[in-house]
XYZ file of C-alpha atoms in Angstrom:
749
model
C -103.887 -21.193 26.987
C -100.283 -22.449 27.239
C -101.311 -26.057 26.744
C -103.331 -25.188 23.663
C -100.178 -23.364 22.214
C -98.082 -26.267 22.883
C -100.685 -28.373 21.252
C -100.749 -26.254 18.043
C -97.088 -26.127 17.928
C -96.785 -30.080 17.901
C -99.359 -30.560 15.582
C -97.820 -28.092 13.140
C -94.256 -29.706 13.620
C -95.970 -33.342 12.860
C -97.596 -31.839 9.738
C -94.391 -30.531 8.758
C -92.522 -33.716 9.375
C -95.052 -35.681 7.312
C -94.757 -33.213 4.359
C -90.923 -33.484 4.441
C -91.193 -37.321 4.574
C -93.692 -37.483 1.699
C -91.720 -34.849 -0.296
C -88.526 -36.970 0.201
C -90.238 -40.111 -1.175
C -91.446 -38.223 -4.048
C -87.999 -36.899 -5.033
C -86.576 -40.474 -4.490
C -89.086 -41.913 -6.929
C -88.407 -39.031 -9.507
C -84.552 -39.794 -9.284
C -85.314 -43.283 -9.861
C -87.405 -42.669 -12.805
C -84.921 -40.069 -14.205
C -82.406 -42.682 -13.766
C -83.907 -45.244 -16.111
C -85.028 -42.544 -18.469
C -81.490 -41.194 -18.754
C -80.137 -44.667 -19.674
C -82.213 -44.559 -22.837
C -81.792 -41.028 -23.861
C -79.906 -40.287 -26.906
C -76.516 -38.661 -26.089
C -77.381 -35.048 -26.425
C -74.096 -33.513 -24.857
C -70.354 -34.727 -24.752
C -70.891 -35.345 -21.168
C -72.809 -38.531 -21.614
C -69.735 -40.546 -22.256
C -71.174 -43.383 -20.585
C -73.875 -44.051 -23.271
C -72.080 -45.863 -26.003
C -74.155 -47.438 -28.436
C -74.141 -50.682 -30.544
C -73.546 -50.209 -34.283
C -76.650 -50.330 -36.252
C -77.197 -53.727 -37.886
C -79.426 -53.966 -40.854
C -81.486 -56.525 -42.525
C -81.525 -57.225 -46.291
C -79.941 -55.791 -48.438
C -77.113 -55.399 -45.875
C -77.060 -58.785 -44.351
C -73.130 -58.882 -45.038
C -72.872 -56.725 -41.748
C -74.855 -59.115 -39.468
C -72.830 -60.950 -36.948
C -73.697 -64.412 -35.484
C -74.073 -62.926 -31.978
C -75.777 -59.540 -32.663
C -79.265 -60.824 -32.306
C -78.543 -61.554 -28.639
C -77.081 -57.912 -28.015
C -80.609 -56.423 -29.044
C -82.625 -58.591 -26.907
C -83.737 -56.812 -23.532
C -83.972 -60.311 -22.131
C -80.410 -61.130 -22.377
C -78.958 -62.253 -18.969
C -76.245 -59.531 -18.166
C -74.707 -58.551 -15.002
C -75.621 -54.918 -14.541
C -73.010 -52.505 -12.872
C -73.726 -50.321 -10.001
C -73.626 -46.590 -10.600
C -70.508 -46.282 -8.554
C -68.956 -48.954 -10.800
C -69.994 -46.968 -13.955
C -68.731 -43.733 -12.712
C -65.195 -45.677 -12.203
C -65.390 -47.080 -15.867
C -66.153 -43.721 -17.049
C -63.180 -42.246 -15.048
C -60.771 -44.974 -16.076
C -61.452 -45.753 -19.472
C -58.103 -43.925 -20.311
C -55.953 -43.221 -17.301
C -53.790 -41.270 -19.332
C -56.563 -38.787 -20.515
C -54.302 -35.704 -20.697
C -51.679 -37.382 -23.129
C -50.488 -35.283 -25.900
C -47.447 -36.124 -28.281
C -45.132 -33.964 -26.265
C -45.905 -35.618 -22.879
C -46.626 -39.100 -23.874
C -44.591 -39.971 -26.970
C -40.832 -40.456 -27.110
C -39.623 -38.553 -30.182
C -36.071 -39.711 -29.824
C -37.158 -43.186 -31.256
C -37.911 -41.394 -34.517
C -34.693 -39.751 -35.121
C -33.867 -42.501 -37.877
C -37.163 -41.856 -39.789
C -40.881 -42.840 -39.341
C -40.763 -46.502 -39.143
C -43.417 -48.909 -37.862
C -42.844 -52.320 -36.354
C -45.601 -54.792 -36.256
C -45.364 -57.475 -33.366
C -45.362 -61.237 -34.702
C -48.424 -62.963 -33.523
C -48.320 -64.815 -30.265
C -48.008 -68.482 -30.561
C -51.435 -69.983 -30.972
C -52.795 -66.507 -31.478
C -55.207 -65.749 -34.570
C -56.487 -62.662 -35.580
C -59.583 -61.537 -37.273
C -59.956 -60.794 -40.998
C -60.409 -57.204 -40.356
C -57.305 -56.965 -38.226
C -55.243 -59.012 -40.595
C -55.974 -56.415 -43.360
C -54.651 -53.558 -40.838
C -51.392 -55.451 -40.277
C -50.967 -56.193 -43.747
C -51.418 -52.856 -44.732
C -48.803 -51.490 -42.275
C -46.410 -54.347 -43.494
C -46.992 -53.335 -47.256
C -46.309 -49.488 -46.455
C -42.976 -47.788 -47.056
C -42.951 -47.131 -43.165
C -42.700 -50.801 -42.182
C -39.670 -52.286 -40.659
C -38.647 -55.646 -39.284
C -36.227 -54.235 -37.081
C -37.676 -53.425 -33.466
C -34.845 -51.225 -32.465
C -35.278 -49.100 -35.477
C -38.902 -48.512 -34.921
C -40.661 -45.303 -34.081
C -43.974 -46.688 -33.656
C -45.328 -50.013 -32.802
C -48.367 -51.878 -33.669
C -49.844 -54.970 -31.575
C -49.915 -58.341 -33.126
C -52.926 -58.843 -30.632
C -56.136 -58.354 -32.288
C -57.874 -55.354 -30.347
C -60.555 -54.482 -32.926
C -63.669 -56.089 -31.120
C -63.507 -55.420 -27.329
C -67.326 -56.263 -26.961
C -67.442 -59.062 -24.249
C -70.285 -60.644 -25.915
C -68.722 -61.109 -29.420
C -67.214 -64.126 -30.476
C -63.914 -62.262 -31.678
C -63.224 -60.932 -28.226
C -59.854 -61.768 -27.291
C -59.236 -62.539 -23.356
C -56.214 -61.602 -21.247
C -55.184 -58.716 -23.573
C -53.857 -56.689 -20.431
C -51.417 -59.597 -19.481
C -50.540 -60.055 -23.233
C -49.622 -56.414 -23.746
C -47.654 -55.892 -20.508
C -45.537 -59.024 -21.229
C -44.325 -57.199 -24.500
C -40.619 -56.199 -23.797
C -40.935 -52.536 -25.536
C -44.630 -51.963 -24.100
C -43.452 -49.275 -21.633
C -46.924 -48.189 -20.640
C -48.190 -48.074 -24.232
C -45.492 -45.253 -25.203
C -45.062 -45.066 -28.970
C -47.737 -47.959 -29.459
C -50.679 -47.696 -31.882
C -53.870 -49.524 -30.877
C -56.652 -50.133 -33.455
C -60.183 -50.587 -32.259
C -63.680 -50.653 -34.003
C -65.924 -51.801 -31.069
C -65.876 -51.152 -27.440
C -68.042 -51.651 -24.468
C -71.082 -54.142 -24.550
C -74.930 -54.200 -24.033
C -76.694 -52.327 -22.384
C -74.409 -49.428 -21.777
C -71.751 -49.492 -24.685
C -69.001 -47.655 -22.662
C -65.566 -46.932 -24.535
C -64.117 -49.460 -22.095
C -61.474 -51.786 -23.699
C -60.946 -54.291 -21.143
C -57.445 -53.268 -20.674
C -55.504 -50.175 -19.818
C -53.994 -48.675 -23.005
C -51.638 -46.512 -21.028
C -49.878 -43.878 -23.257
C -50.673 -45.581 -26.442
C -52.150 -43.627 -29.221
C -55.701 -44.969 -29.773
C -57.050 -45.181 -33.644
C -60.762 -45.778 -32.833
C -64.076 -45.758 -34.242
C -67.063 -44.101 -32.957
C -64.761 -42.281 -30.321
C -66.728 -39.706 -28.347
C -65.255 -36.085 -27.992
C -65.113 -36.372 -24.265
C -62.727 -39.502 -24.533
C -60.865 -38.363 -27.578
C -57.406 -36.872 -26.854
C -56.789 -34.109 -29.450
C -53.827 -34.425 -31.629
C -52.894 -37.680 -29.975
C -55.758 -40.200 -30.705
C -57.044 -40.825 -34.289
C -60.879 -41.098 -35.004
C -61.067 -43.792 -37.849
C -64.212 -44.881 -39.639
C -66.259 -48.171 -38.948
C -65.698 -50.464 -41.815
C -67.015 -54.049 -42.529
C -64.845 -57.291 -42.801
C -65.688 -57.195 -46.518
C -63.900 -53.718 -46.783
C -61.504 -53.787 -49.768
C -57.772 -54.420 -48.670
C -56.230 -52.075 -51.362
C -57.705 -49.851 -54.207
C -61.160 -50.264 -53.250
C -64.620 -49.447 -55.426
C -65.059 -46.327 -56.982
C -67.297 -43.623 -56.143
C -70.758 -43.572 -57.798
C -70.644 -39.750 -58.954
C -70.123 -39.613 -62.865
C -70.527 -36.847 -65.276
C -73.646 -38.458 -66.606
C -75.614 -37.566 -63.466
C -74.680 -33.498 -63.622
C -76.439 -31.492 -62.559
C -77.154 -33.031 -59.275
C -80.849 -34.224 -59.953
C -81.989 -37.080 -58.004
C -85.266 -38.683 -57.376
C -85.164 -38.367 -53.413
C -83.918 -35.491 -51.371
C -83.305 -37.688 -47.991
C -83.364 -41.529 -47.344
C -82.613 -43.817 -44.543
C -83.266 -47.506 -44.122
C -82.111 -49.267 -41.145
C -83.288 -50.750 -37.779
C -85.428 -49.094 -34.949
C -84.572 -49.670 -31.408
C -87.566 -49.734 -29.408
C -85.633 -49.097 -25.951
C -82.079 -48.564 -24.924
C -79.203 -46.375 -26.447
C -79.863 -45.056 -29.879
C -83.731 -45.634 -29.801
C -84.830 -42.013 -29.318
C -83.656 -40.529 -32.955
C -84.644 -43.649 -34.598
C -88.171 -43.783 -33.007
C -88.789 -40.324 -34.258
C -87.856 -40.605 -37.969
C -91.252 -41.394 -38.921
C -92.139 -37.628 -38.097
C -90.497 -36.310 -41.270
C -90.888 -39.300 -43.457
C -93.397 -38.372 -46.147
C -93.185 -41.209 -48.353
C -92.394 -39.104 -51.369
C -88.962 -37.389 -51.568
C -88.096 -38.164 -47.998
C -87.843 -41.840 -47.292
C -87.021 -42.823 -43.839
C -87.657 -46.369 -43.098
C -87.128 -48.520 -39.753
C -88.086 -51.994 -38.847
C -88.558 -53.498 -35.373
C -88.049 -57.142 -36.968
C -84.442 -57.868 -35.260
C -83.594 -59.681 -32.241
C -84.892 -62.907 -31.099
C -87.848 -61.582 -29.152
C -89.044 -58.494 -31.104
C -92.570 -59.631 -31.471
C -92.779 -59.558 -27.658
C -91.817 -55.868 -27.462
C -93.106 -54.504 -30.614
C -95.298 -51.267 -30.437
C -98.177 -50.072 -32.342
C -96.214 -48.766 -35.269
C -94.005 -51.737 -35.884
C -96.403 -53.696 -38.252
C -96.887 -50.810 -40.288
C -93.276 -49.907 -40.549
C -92.126 -53.388 -41.355
C -94.495 -53.321 -44.140
C -93.378 -50.340 -45.780
C -89.661 -51.245 -44.963
C -89.980 -54.203 -47.231
C -91.201 -51.974 -50.080
C -88.006 -50.296 -50.796
C -84.584 -51.427 -51.908
C -81.734 -50.040 -49.979
C -79.236 -49.752 -52.819
C -81.856 -47.920 -54.912
C -82.705 -45.552 -52.365
C -78.960 -44.891 -51.688
C -77.978 -44.110 -55.219
C -80.940 -42.114 -56.056
C -80.845 -39.532 -53.155
C -79.110 -36.280 -52.562
C -78.863 -36.659 -48.943
C -78.441 -39.880 -46.533
C -79.314 -39.880 -42.957
C -76.624 -41.126 -40.739
C -78.113 -41.523 -37.081
C -76.301 -42.989 -34.563
C -76.964 -46.704 -33.726
C -75.976 -48.558 -30.552
C -72.676 -46.747 -30.738
C -72.000 -43.293 -32.246
C -70.762 -44.390 -35.700
C -72.531 -46.245 -38.393
C -71.653 -48.402 -41.681
C -74.101 -46.033 -43.389
C -71.307 -43.233 -43.177
C -68.905 -44.921 -45.649
C -71.904 -46.211 -47.586
C -73.146 -42.564 -48.004
C -69.769 -41.371 -49.077
C -69.247 -44.018 -51.528
C -72.705 -43.394 -53.287
C -72.095 -39.737 -53.282
C -75.000 -39.199 -51.116
C -74.339 -36.278 -48.656
C -74.176 -37.714 -45.304
C -76.652 -35.751 -42.758
C -75.156 -36.810 -39.455
C -77.112 -37.138 -36.344
C -74.801 -38.400 -33.582
C -74.166 -35.925 -31.058
C -70.557 -36.153 -29.436
C -69.100 -38.195 -32.365
C -65.579 -37.106 -33.293
C -65.826 -37.692 -36.902
C -63.223 -39.740 -38.861
C -59.924 -38.143 -39.510
C -61.094 -34.896 -38.281
C -57.991 -33.463 -37.518
C -57.272 -33.196 -41.109
C -60.783 -33.342 -42.981
C -62.898 -30.332 -43.217
C -66.207 -32.260 -43.304
C -68.203 -28.966 -43.766
C -67.357 -29.512 -47.333
C -68.592 -32.995 -47.713
C -71.646 -33.611 -44.955
C -74.292 -32.034 -43.021
C -73.626 -32.012 -39.272
C -77.134 -32.210 -37.418
C -78.167 -32.113 -33.915
C -80.221 -34.974 -32.602
C -82.371 -32.722 -30.539
C -83.457 -30.621 -33.716
C -84.450 -33.696 -35.943
C -87.623 -31.960 -37.025
C -85.200 -29.367 -38.668
C -83.500 -31.698 -40.819
C -86.106 -31.465 -43.764
C -85.935 -27.666 -43.841
C -82.163 -27.652 -43.614
C -81.672 -30.040 -46.557
C -84.276 -28.384 -48.678
C -82.496 -25.059 -48.144
C -79.351 -26.206 -49.885
C -79.100 -25.266 -53.658
C -78.107 -27.474 -56.512
C -74.541 -25.846 -56.835
C -73.839 -26.674 -53.231
C -75.154 -30.060 -53.607
C -72.924 -30.762 -56.361
C -70.125 -29.217 -54.617
C -70.820 -31.557 -51.540
C -71.369 -34.555 -53.823
C -68.055 -34.106 -55.375
C -66.192 -33.695 -52.133
C -67.744 -36.895 -50.960
C -66.152 -38.835 -53.881
C -62.894 -37.034 -53.334
C -62.730 -38.171 -49.455
C -63.883 -41.727 -50.231
C -61.258 -42.396 -53.187
C -58.551 -40.673 -51.193
C -58.899 -41.838 -47.489
C -61.798 -44.299 -47.100
C -62.197 -46.887 -50.140
C -59.933 -49.501 -48.548
C -58.346 -50.674 -45.411
C -54.911 -49.702 -46.690
C -55.907 -46.212 -47.254
C -57.351 -45.822 -43.775
C -54.434 -47.333 -42.092
C -52.072 -44.939 -44.320
C -54.013 -42.047 -43.381
C -53.774 -42.851 -39.730
C -49.825 -43.481 -40.177
C -49.469 -40.255 -42.168
C -51.264 -38.242 -39.625
C -49.078 -39.488 -36.825
C -46.071 -38.659 -38.945
C -47.200 -35.040 -39.463
C -47.426 -34.732 -35.845
C -43.716 -35.834 -35.207
C -42.444 -33.990 -37.978
C -44.741 -30.892 -37.219
C -42.325 -28.408 -38.945
C -42.967 -30.269 -42.282
C -46.306 -31.398 -42.203
C -49.175 -31.006 -44.787
C -51.729 -28.186 -44.544
C -55.405 -28.266 -44.783
C -55.355 -27.477 -48.850
C -53.270 -30.642 -49.146
C -55.446 -32.880 -47.248
C -58.905 -31.454 -48.647
C -58.223 -31.164 -52.395
C -56.837 -33.353 -55.160
C -54.887 -35.478 -55.099
C -55.185 -36.022 -51.370
C -52.676 -35.900 -48.614
C -51.170 -39.530 -49.203
C -49.846 -38.330 -52.636
C -48.334 -35.127 -51.390
C -45.141 -35.830 -49.197
C -44.175 -32.913 -47.180
C -40.426 -33.899 -47.150
C -40.378 -32.654 -50.651
C -41.965 -29.205 -49.707
C -44.569 -27.747 -47.434
C -45.189 -24.992 -49.845
C -48.344 -26.010 -51.990
C -46.842 -23.937 -54.864
C -44.211 -26.132 -55.923
C -46.487 -29.063 -56.087
C -48.161 -29.548 -59.694
C -51.671 -29.906 -58.098
C -52.555 -26.380 -56.890
C -51.731 -23.743 -59.317
C -55.480 -23.163 -60.123
C -56.353 -23.168 -56.383
C -53.462 -20.430 -55.444
C -54.871 -18.132 -58.109
C -52.747 -16.624 -60.909
C -49.648 -18.822 -59.836
C -48.181 -20.706 -63.167
C -45.358 -23.361 -63.453
C -42.033 -21.835 -64.294
C -41.363 -21.040 -68.091
C -38.294 -23.127 -68.355
C -37.642 -26.983 -68.451
C -34.568 -29.183 -67.614
C -33.819 -31.923 -70.088
C -32.630 -35.132 -68.542
C -31.143 -37.777 -70.806
C -30.436 -41.300 -70.245
C -27.123 -42.327 -71.647
C -26.213 -46.090 -71.669
C -24.122 -46.544 -74.548
C -20.335 -45.104 -75.046
C -19.941 -41.656 -76.793
C -17.616 -42.420 -79.545
C -18.920 -40.110 -82.527
C -20.276 -36.712 -83.045
C -22.788 -38.304 -85.393
C -24.573 -40.481 -82.702
C -28.163 -39.864 -81.809
C -27.461 -38.613 -78.362
C -25.185 -35.857 -79.813
C -27.972 -34.646 -82.336
C -30.492 -35.107 -79.517
C -28.479 -32.369 -77.179
C -28.124 -29.937 -79.869
C -31.843 -29.828 -80.802
C -32.910 -29.614 -77.362
C -30.475 -26.882 -76.479
C -31.769 -24.709 -79.340
C -35.219 -24.592 -77.558
C -35.830 -21.207 -76.033
C -37.442 -22.682 -73.131
C -34.522 -24.970 -72.269
C -32.700 -23.876 -68.978
C -30.163 -26.816 -68.808
C -29.312 -30.206 -69.971
C -28.691 -33.152 -67.473
C -27.036 -36.437 -68.848
C -27.380 -39.363 -66.687
C -24.268 -41.543 -67.520
C -25.424 -45.048 -66.748
C -23.051 -46.562 -69.226
C -20.406 -49.355 -68.010
C -17.748 -47.470 -69.896
C -15.726 -44.527 -68.436
C -17.222 -41.198 -68.371
C -16.002 -39.238 -71.540
C -14.070 -36.055 -71.461
C -15.891 -32.727 -71.506
C -14.388 -32.092 -74.922
C -16.503 -34.935 -76.435
C -19.781 -33.210 -75.638
C -21.257 -30.779 -78.055
C -20.775 -27.062 -77.456
C -24.350 -25.436 -76.583
C -25.676 -22.360 -75.317
C -27.240 -23.929 -72.188
C -25.275 -25.545 -69.528
C -24.656 -29.319 -69.734
C -24.124 -31.222 -66.538
C -23.056 -35.168 -66.648
C -24.060 -37.069 -63.678
C -22.385 -40.443 -63.307
C -24.745 -42.747 -61.166
C -23.389 -44.718 -58.392
C -25.937 -47.402 -59.170
C -26.360 -47.638 -62.836
C -30.025 -48.794 -62.782
C -32.976 -47.806 -64.825
C -34.824 -46.416 -61.793
C -31.892 -43.903 -61.266
C -33.135 -41.851 -64.293
C -36.089 -40.551 -61.952
C -33.904 -39.590 -58.940
C -34.743 -36.230 -57.539
C -31.491 -34.398 -58.295
C -30.776 -31.320 -56.425
C -29.620 -29.681 -59.766
C -33.118 -29.904 -61.311
C -34.456 -26.501 -60.399
C -37.353 -25.995 -62.950
C -40.894 -27.282 -62.374
C -40.726 -29.111 -65.947
C -38.420 -31.995 -66.682
C -38.185 -33.246 -70.302
C -37.284 -37.033 -70.036
C -35.393 -38.418 -73.060
C -33.806 -41.653 -73.938
C -30.509 -41.206 -75.722
C -31.968 -42.517 -79.006
C -34.905 -40.185 -78.995
C -35.416 -38.307 -82.263
C -37.062 -34.941 -81.823
C -36.567 -31.356 -83.393
C -36.659 -28.212 -81.757
C -40.098 -27.402 -82.871
C -41.517 -30.571 -81.239
C -39.733 -30.028 -78.029
C -41.257 -26.375 -77.854
C -44.792 -27.394 -78.751
C -44.775 -30.288 -76.165
C -43.473 -27.881 -73.281
C -46.398 -25.296 -74.423
C -48.896 -27.840 -73.941
C -47.448 -29.481 -70.739
C -47.660 -25.915 -69.442
C -51.170 -25.893 -69.637
C -51.350 -29.528 -68.006
C -48.498 -29.468 -65.368
C -49.801 -32.494 -63.311
C -49.662 -34.739 -66.240
C -47.401 -36.541 -68.540
C -47.161 -34.870 -71.937
C -45.176 -36.278 -74.747
C -44.806 -38.306 -78.109
C -44.493 -41.927 -77.896
C -47.725 -43.621 -76.780
C -48.863 -47.070 -75.884
C -51.980 -48.693 -74.473
C -52.964 -51.490 -72.087
C -56.035 -53.873 -72.381
C -57.686 -56.703 -70.528
C -57.000 -60.110 -72.033
C -59.698 -62.132 -70.963
C -58.605 -65.421 -72.205
C -55.642 -65.055 -69.784
C -57.298 -63.115 -67.230
C -54.550 -60.568 -66.914
C -53.624 -57.175 -68.191
C -51.967 -56.872 -71.489
C -49.606 -54.236 -73.188
C -49.570 -53.180 -76.890
C -47.685 -50.734 -78.857
C -50.185 -51.114 -81.861
C -50.795 -47.802 -83.593
C -54.347 -46.851 -82.794
C -56.456 -43.885 -81.871
C -56.530 -44.898 -78.267
C -53.738 -44.819 -75.836
C -53.397 -44.850 -71.967
C -49.500 -44.329 -71.446
C -46.866 -41.775 -72.895
C -43.518 -43.243 -72.674
C -40.749 -41.214 -70.871
C -38.525 -41.739 -73.615
C -39.579 -38.450 -74.924
C -42.031 -36.696 -72.577
C -42.434 -33.694 -70.118
C -43.579 -34.011 -66.572
C -43.333 -32.142 -63.123
C -40.030 -32.662 -61.241
C -42.152 -33.667 -58.087
C -42.855 -37.048 -59.697
C -39.065 -37.764 -59.526
C -39.415 -37.439 -55.690
C -42.681 -39.417 -55.705
C -41.299 -42.167 -57.797
C -38.212 -42.519 -55.432
C -39.802 -42.062 -52.261
C -43.514 -43.316 -52.506
C -43.234 -46.621 -54.510
C -42.019 -49.696 -52.383
C -38.687 -51.160 -52.848
C -39.875 -54.108 -54.307
C -41.343 -52.366 -57.272
C -37.989 -50.502 -57.961
C -35.848 -53.725 -57.403
C -38.075 -55.491 -59.920
C -37.449 -52.595 -62.477
C -33.754 -52.585 -61.963
C -33.436 -56.136 -62.255
C -35.309 -56.298 -65.662
C -33.847 -53.049 -66.803
C -37.297 -52.578 -68.163
C -40.475 -51.104 -67.225
C -39.558 -47.673 -65.433
C -41.606 -45.869 -67.990
C -44.590 -47.886 -67.373
C -44.513 -47.473 -63.624
C -44.138 -43.770 -63.996
C -47.384 -43.830 -65.966
C -48.993 -45.872 -63.220
C -47.768 -43.511 -60.458
C -48.972 -40.329 -62.356
C -52.401 -41.775 -63.417
C -53.051 -43.132 -59.866
C -52.135 -39.655 -58.453
C -54.249 -37.458 -61.026
C -57.137 -39.893 -62.011
C -56.365 -38.779 -65.600
C -54.728 -40.033 -68.604
C -51.483 -38.767 -70.363
C -51.585 -36.319 -73.093
C -50.193 -37.253 -76.455
C -48.959 -34.470 -78.609
C -48.216 -34.619 -82.387
C -45.573 -36.869 -83.413
C -44.409 -38.542 -86.867
C -45.731 -42.038 -87.364
C -42.514 -43.265 -87.856
C -41.216 -42.725 -84.423
C -41.298 -46.444 -83.341
C -39.605 -47.496 -86.707
C -36.857 -44.896 -86.330
C -36.052 -45.863 -82.670
C -35.617 -49.383 -83.867
C -33.464 -48.559 -86.720
C -31.283 -46.070 -84.928
C -30.992 -48.268 -81.706
C -27.813 -50.272 -81.313
C -27.721 -53.863 -80.492
C -27.532 -53.386 -76.845
C -30.620 -51.024 -77.059
C -33.731 -52.521 -75.055
C -35.822 -51.893 -78.228
C -34.162 -54.588 -79.858
C -34.294 -57.295 -77.044
C -36.757 -59.970 -77.830
C -37.853 -60.441 -74.129
C -38.526 -56.571 -73.756
C -42.097 -56.892 -74.783
C -42.717 -60.158 -72.775
C -41.347 -58.287 -69.653
C -43.638 -55.362 -69.941
C -46.541 -57.700 -70.030
C -45.375 -58.997 -66.646
C -44.737 -55.603 -65.336
C -48.230 -54.342 -65.988
C -49.806 -57.134 -63.742
C -47.251 -56.812 -61.041
C -47.806 -52.951 -60.880
C -51.582 -53.417 -60.851
C -51.504 -55.951 -58.237
C -49.614 -53.435 -55.880
C -51.814 -50.321 -56.466
C -54.783 -52.657 -55.906
C -56.505 -51.499 -59.113
C -55.698 -50.387 -62.685
C -54.873 -46.594 -62.519
C -54.330 -46.209 -66.320
C -57.158 -44.635 -68.256
C -57.645 -44.611 -71.950
C -57.901 -41.558 -74.106
C -58.415 -40.559 -77.608
C -57.237 -37.037 -77.334
C -54.288 -35.685 -79.235
C -53.151 -32.084 -79.295
C -51.750 -30.626 -82.490
C -50.474 -27.270 -83.437
C -52.906 -24.679 -84.533
C -53.286 -25.098 -88.682
C -51.375 -28.402 -88.356
C -51.864 -30.202 -91.794
C -54.146 -27.456 -92.869
C -53.905 -26.446 -96.653
C -52.574 -23.031 -95.888
C -49.271 -21.390 -96.408
C -46.641 -22.814 -94.184
C -45.658 -18.955 -93.462
C -48.915 -18.894 -91.310
C -47.782 -21.707 -89.044
C -45.770 -21.365 -85.915
C -44.337 -24.815 -85.585
C -43.339 -25.331 -89.460
C -40.821 -27.967 -88.804
C -43.336 -30.591 -87.371
C -45.040 -31.092 -90.683
C -41.788 -31.582 -92.625
C -40.655 -34.508 -90.518
C-alpha cells in the first residue's frame, strides 16, 4: 500500500513538472510574439516613446518631399543592425540626460540682464549646412534679437546642422558630440537652442539625436509628450526644404467660399505602410472610406521591393489612389486627416492649415507645435488612433458655424506662425523670451487672436486693453475720447503767419484735442515760449537729440491718449476736418485714418513695385502728414522694425510715412481709411512748402520708389492693400441746407 502511494505521488509530481514546463514554453512564445507585435503597433499611449516613426513620404503630387534615401528607409530588407531590448531601454532612458530641466534649473538668467540677444555660432571650417538649416540661421540673423557679440548673448544657436539626425540620411552630420563640446561657451548646453526635424532611424525611429544635448533647449518636430520638457523645450512643425524663407504663401480661405460648403467632408491621400511603425492606422483607413464625401486614399507603391510585400488590397488601393488629385482634394474638403507616419508628425499638418482644411489629428502622444501658446481646440480636431472608426461621426457632428470658425482659425494660425521659416523661428524665440521675462509675457488672447503674438510686444504692456486690436474681444471697451497731436517741425519759427502756427491754432480748437506736441527737428535753436501761439490745450516742445525722420514716431512717454494725430508742419487742416477724422478713427482704432492718399502698383516692365501720387479712386496708403493712428504703432515702429530700415529712412530723410503704412497693413491685413479732403491738398502743400521742403525735392519721388522695394523685400511680401472706400460726413455734398450738416466747414474749403 505504501509503495502504491509513493508511485502515485511520484507520477503526480512528474505530471505537474511536465505541465509547468509546457506552460513555460507557451508563455515564452507568447512574449516573443507579443514583442514583435508591439514593435509594429501604433503608439496608443505616451509611454511608447521608443517607437518613433518616419515621416509620411508621398507620391505625386507631393514629390517635392521625396528625398533620395527614403526608399531604403521603407524597405523591410534593408540591412540594419538591430539593437537588443537592453540597448533600446538605455537609449530610451538616456535620450535626454536632463529630462527634468526647466527654465529655473537649466537656464542662466544672468546672461539675459542686458536684454534678449541671440548669438549664432559661425560655421566651422569646411562645414556646410542644409538649405533648411540655413533658412533658420538667416531668420535668427535677420531678427531684432541677433547679436554678433558672443559676450552679449542670452541665447546661443549652433552653427552645426542638427536638423536631420537620421543616420541613414545623406544630410546626417557626424561627430556632432565632439563638435558641440569643443565650443567655448557650450557649458553642457546651458542657454543653447538646438533645432531638429528628424531623429532616430529605421526601424524604431527613437528620438535619439546621436549626441547629448545636456541642458540645451530643444526646438523639435514630432516630439513625444514623454520626452517633451514642458516650458523648456519647444515643439515646432515639420516643414520642407521648399518652405518660404519670409512672408510665405497666403491661406486659401476667401470670402467667396463662405458659408463653408465644400465638396468633401474628410480626405487623405498618402502612403500605406504594410508593416512597421505607423502602419496600423493607415492600414485601417479603408474602413471609413466611402468614395463619396469621405475620400481616404493610400498606396503601397513605395519603396524598392513593395511588390514583394504587397497584400490583397494593394492593387485596388493603387488604382483608386491614381484617380484623385491631392490638391483638388485638399482645397475642396472641410476636414483633412493627419495620421502619424513613421514619426509622429507629418507634412500634411501644415498643408491642411494653409488650405483652410481643418486638421483631424491621429497621432497619439504628439506634442502639437507651439502647444504652449496655441489653443489647438479652436483650429483642429484631436482624435485618438484607437477610435478611428468614430472619426466619421465626429466630423459629421460639427455644424457649419463651427466649421467656419475652425477654418478661419486655421488661416490665422497659418499666416501668424507657420507660413514661413522666419515666422516659425521668431515664434520659437518669442516663446523663450516670454519665459525669461515671465512678468511681462503675452497672454493666450494675444497669441490666439489677430494680429498674433509676433506683433504684440509685451514690453509695451501686458494689458490687452491698451492695444488697438482687442476692443471688440474685451466687450464694451472703447479707445479714449481724446487725441494727442504730434507736429514735426523742421523749419525755423520766424512769423506768426507760418503754416505751423495756423495748424496749431486749428488743431487746438478741436474738442477732442488733449495736448499738442511739437517735435523740434530743426537745426536752428529752439524758439522761446513766447513765439508759440496761445491755446487752450497744453503745448509741449520736444527737441530731439537725433534730428531724424524716424524720431517723429518715437514712443514718447508724454503721449497718454490712445489716438495720435501725426502732422507735418505744412499740413493744411481745419478744425472740422480734424474732428471728423478723429470720429472715423474711433471706429477703426487699429488702422491709419487720414487725408492725403497714395498708391502702389507693380511695374511689370521693370519687375519692381512703383509708387504713385496720381489722383484716382484707388489708394493703398494714407500719409502720416495728416493722419490718426494708435500710439502703440510708435512703439512697434521703433522696437519691431530692424535698424537697417530705420537707418535707410533717416539717411534719405524720406519714406518714414511709407514704412509706417507698410507696418500697419502688415499687422492688420487691412488697408488704411481715407476721409473727405479737398482735392487741392497736394497742390496746396507744394505751394506753401518752403524751398527746403521735401515736397520740392526732385529726388523725393525717386527715393520713394526705392523705399517701396526695400521695404517689401524685408517683409517678404507686399503688405499694402488697395481700397476704394472713402468716408464722408452725413449729407456731404447733398443739396440740402448747410444748417442741417454737422461739419459745415469741410464743404467750404
